[in-house]
Amino acid sequence: MFTDTINTCAANAARIARLSANNPLGFWVSSAMAGAYVGLGIILIFTLGNLLDPSIRPLVMGATFVSP
């Protein structure tokens, strides 16, 4: 049932393990960039959430987090 999904996740994990073994600096840079993107997203969520009425704040913050 979930075999394709599990195989895809396993292949991705193997790719990440190879990257960390073959190119540790590249792995750390990509990890730092991913953390920076998450941090910018959190800043955006709280900035937009603080501008609104507290009754709809969770809805807007959640919608901002999910939007592409």
PDB file of C-alpha atoms in Angstrom:
ATOM      1  CA  MET A   1       0.000   0.000   0.000  1.00  0.00           C
ATOM      2  CA  PHE A   2       2.698   2.504   0.970  1.00  0.00           C
ATOM      3  CA  THR A   3       5.575   0.651  -0.670  1.00  0.00           C
ATOM      4  CA  ASP A   4       6.258   3.344  -3.281  1.00  0.00           C
ATOM      5  CA  THR A   5       6.298   6.090  -0.672  1.00  0.00           C
ATOM      6  CA  ILE A   6       8.609   4.131   1.616  1.00  0.00           C
ATOM      7  CA  ASN A   7      10.959   3.324  -1.278  1.00  0.00           C
ATOM      8  CA  THR A   8      11.049   6.987  -2.297  1.00  0.00           C
ATOM      9  CA  CYS A   9      11.841   8.057   1.272  1.00  0.00           C
ATOM     10  CA  ALA A  10      14.544   5.381   1.552  1.00  0.00           C
ATOM     11  CA  ALA A  11      16.138   6.517  -1.719  1.00  0.00           C
ATOM     12  CA  ASN A  12      16.094  10.119  -0.518  1.00  0.00           C
ATOM     13  CA  ALA A  13      17.669   9.122   2.801  1.00  0.00           C
ATOM     14  CA  ALA A  14      20.407   7.224   0.948  1.00  0.00           C
ATOM     15  CA  ARG A  15      21.063  10.276  -1.239  1.00  0.00           C
ATOM     16  CA  ILE A  16      21.355  12.516   1.825  1.00  0.00           C
ATOM     17  CA  ALA A  17      23.689  10.028   3.535  1.00  0.00           C
ATOM     18  CA  ARG A  18      25.915   9.960   0.436  1.00  0.00           C
ATOM     19  CA  LEU A  19      25.944  13.764   0.317  1.00  0.00           C
ATOM     20  CA  SER A  20      26.971  14.032   3.961  1.00  0.00           C
ATOM     21  CA  ALA A  21      29.720  11.438   3.484  1.00  0.00           C
ATOM     22  CA  ASN A  22      31.069  12.757   0.170  1.00  0.00           C
ATOM     23  CA  ASN A  23      30.608  16.489   0.665  1.00  0.00           C
ATOM     24  CA  PRO A  24      30.232  17.451   4.345  1.00  0.00           C
ATOM     25  CA  LEU A  25      30.553  21.178   3.668  1.00  0.00           C
ATOM     26  CA  GLY A  26      27.827  21.058   1.025  1.00  0.00           C
ATOM     27  CA  PHE A  27      25.618  19.127   3.417  1.00  0.00           C
ATOM     28  CA  TRP A  28      26.082  21.702   6.175  1.00  0.00           C
ATOM     29  CA  VAL A  29      25.500  24.619   3.797  1.00  0.00           C
ATOM     30  CA  SER A  30      22.285  23.080   2.474  1.00  0.00           C
ATOM     31  CA  SER A  31      21.154  22.358   6.040  1.00  0.00           C
ATOM     32  CA  ALA A  32      21.855  25.948   7.064  1.00  0.00           C
ATOM     33  CA  MET A  33      19.929  27.258   4.069  1.00  0.00           C
ATOM     34  CA  ALA A  34      16.958  25.041   4.930  1.00  0.00           C
ATOM     35  CA  GLY A  35      16.986  26.380   8.486  1.00  0.00           C
ATOM     36  CA  ALA A  36      17.156  29.952   7.199  1.00  0.00           C
ATOM     37  CA  TYR A  37      14.127  29.377   4.972  1.00  0.00           C
ATOM     38  CA  VAL A  38      12.159  27.973   7.900  1.00  0.00           C
ATOM     39  CA  GLY A  39      13.209  30.938  10.044  1.00  0.00           C
ATOM     40  CA  LEU A  40      12.097  33.426   7.398  1.00  0.00           C
ATOM     41  CA  GLY A  41       8.767  31.626   7.155  1.00  0.00           C
ATOM     42  CA  ILE A  42       8.264  31.895  10.911  1.00  0.00           C
ATOM     43  CA  ILE A  43       9.079  35.610  10.814  1.00  0.00           C
ATOM     44  CA  LEU A  44       6.533  36.058   8.010  1.00  0.00           C
ATOM     45  CA  ILE A  45       3.861  34.155   9.926  1.00  0.00           C
ATOM     46  CA  PHE A  46       4.273  36.203  13.089  1.00  0.00           C
ATOM     47  CA  THR A  47       4.483  39.481  11.165  1.00  0.00           C
ATOM     48  CA  LEU A  48       1.225  38.833   9.339  1.00  0.00           C
ATOM     49  CA  GLY A  49      -0.447  37.377  12.411  1.00  0.00           C
ATOM     50  CA  ASN A  50       0.284  40.376  14.613  1.00  0.00           C
ATOM     51  CA  LEU A  51      -1.411  42.748  12.178  1.00  0.00           C
ATOM     52  CA  LEU A  52      -4.819  41.119  12.574  1.00  0.00           C
ATOM     53  CA  ASP A  53      -7.574  40.720  15.098  1.00  0.00           C
ATOM     54  CA  PRO A  54      -6.762  37.998  17.662  1.00  0.00           C
ATOM     55  CA  SER A  55      -9.943  36.103  16.810  1.00  0.00           C
ATOM     56  CA  ILE A  56      -8.742  35.288  13.267  1.00  0.00           C
ATOM     57  CA  ARG A  57      -5.005  35.295  13.954  1.00  0.00           C
ATOM     58  CA  PRO A  58      -4.585  31.473  14.135  1.00  0.00           C
ATOM     59  CA  LEU A  59      -6.456  31.036  10.854  1.00  0.00           C
ATOM     60  CA  VAL A  60      -4.281  33.539   8.995  1.00  0.00           C
ATOM     61  CA  MET A  61      -1.080  32.206  10.534  1.00  0.00           C
ATOM     62  CA  GLY A  62      -1.992  28.663   9.539  1.00  0.00           C
ATOM     63  CA  ALA A  63      -3.000  29.695   6.025  1.00  0.00           C
ATOM     64  CA  THR A  64       0.261  31.601   5.612  1.00  0.00           C
ATOM     65  CA  PHE A  65       2.261  28.574   6.691  1.00  0.00           C
ATOM     66  CA  VAL A  66       0.485  26.244   4.276  1.00  0.00           C
ATOM     67  CA  SER A  67       0.362  28.536   1.228  1.00  0.00           C
ATOM     68  CA  PRO A  68       2.953  27.809  -1.492  1.00  0.00           C
TER      69      PRO A  68
END
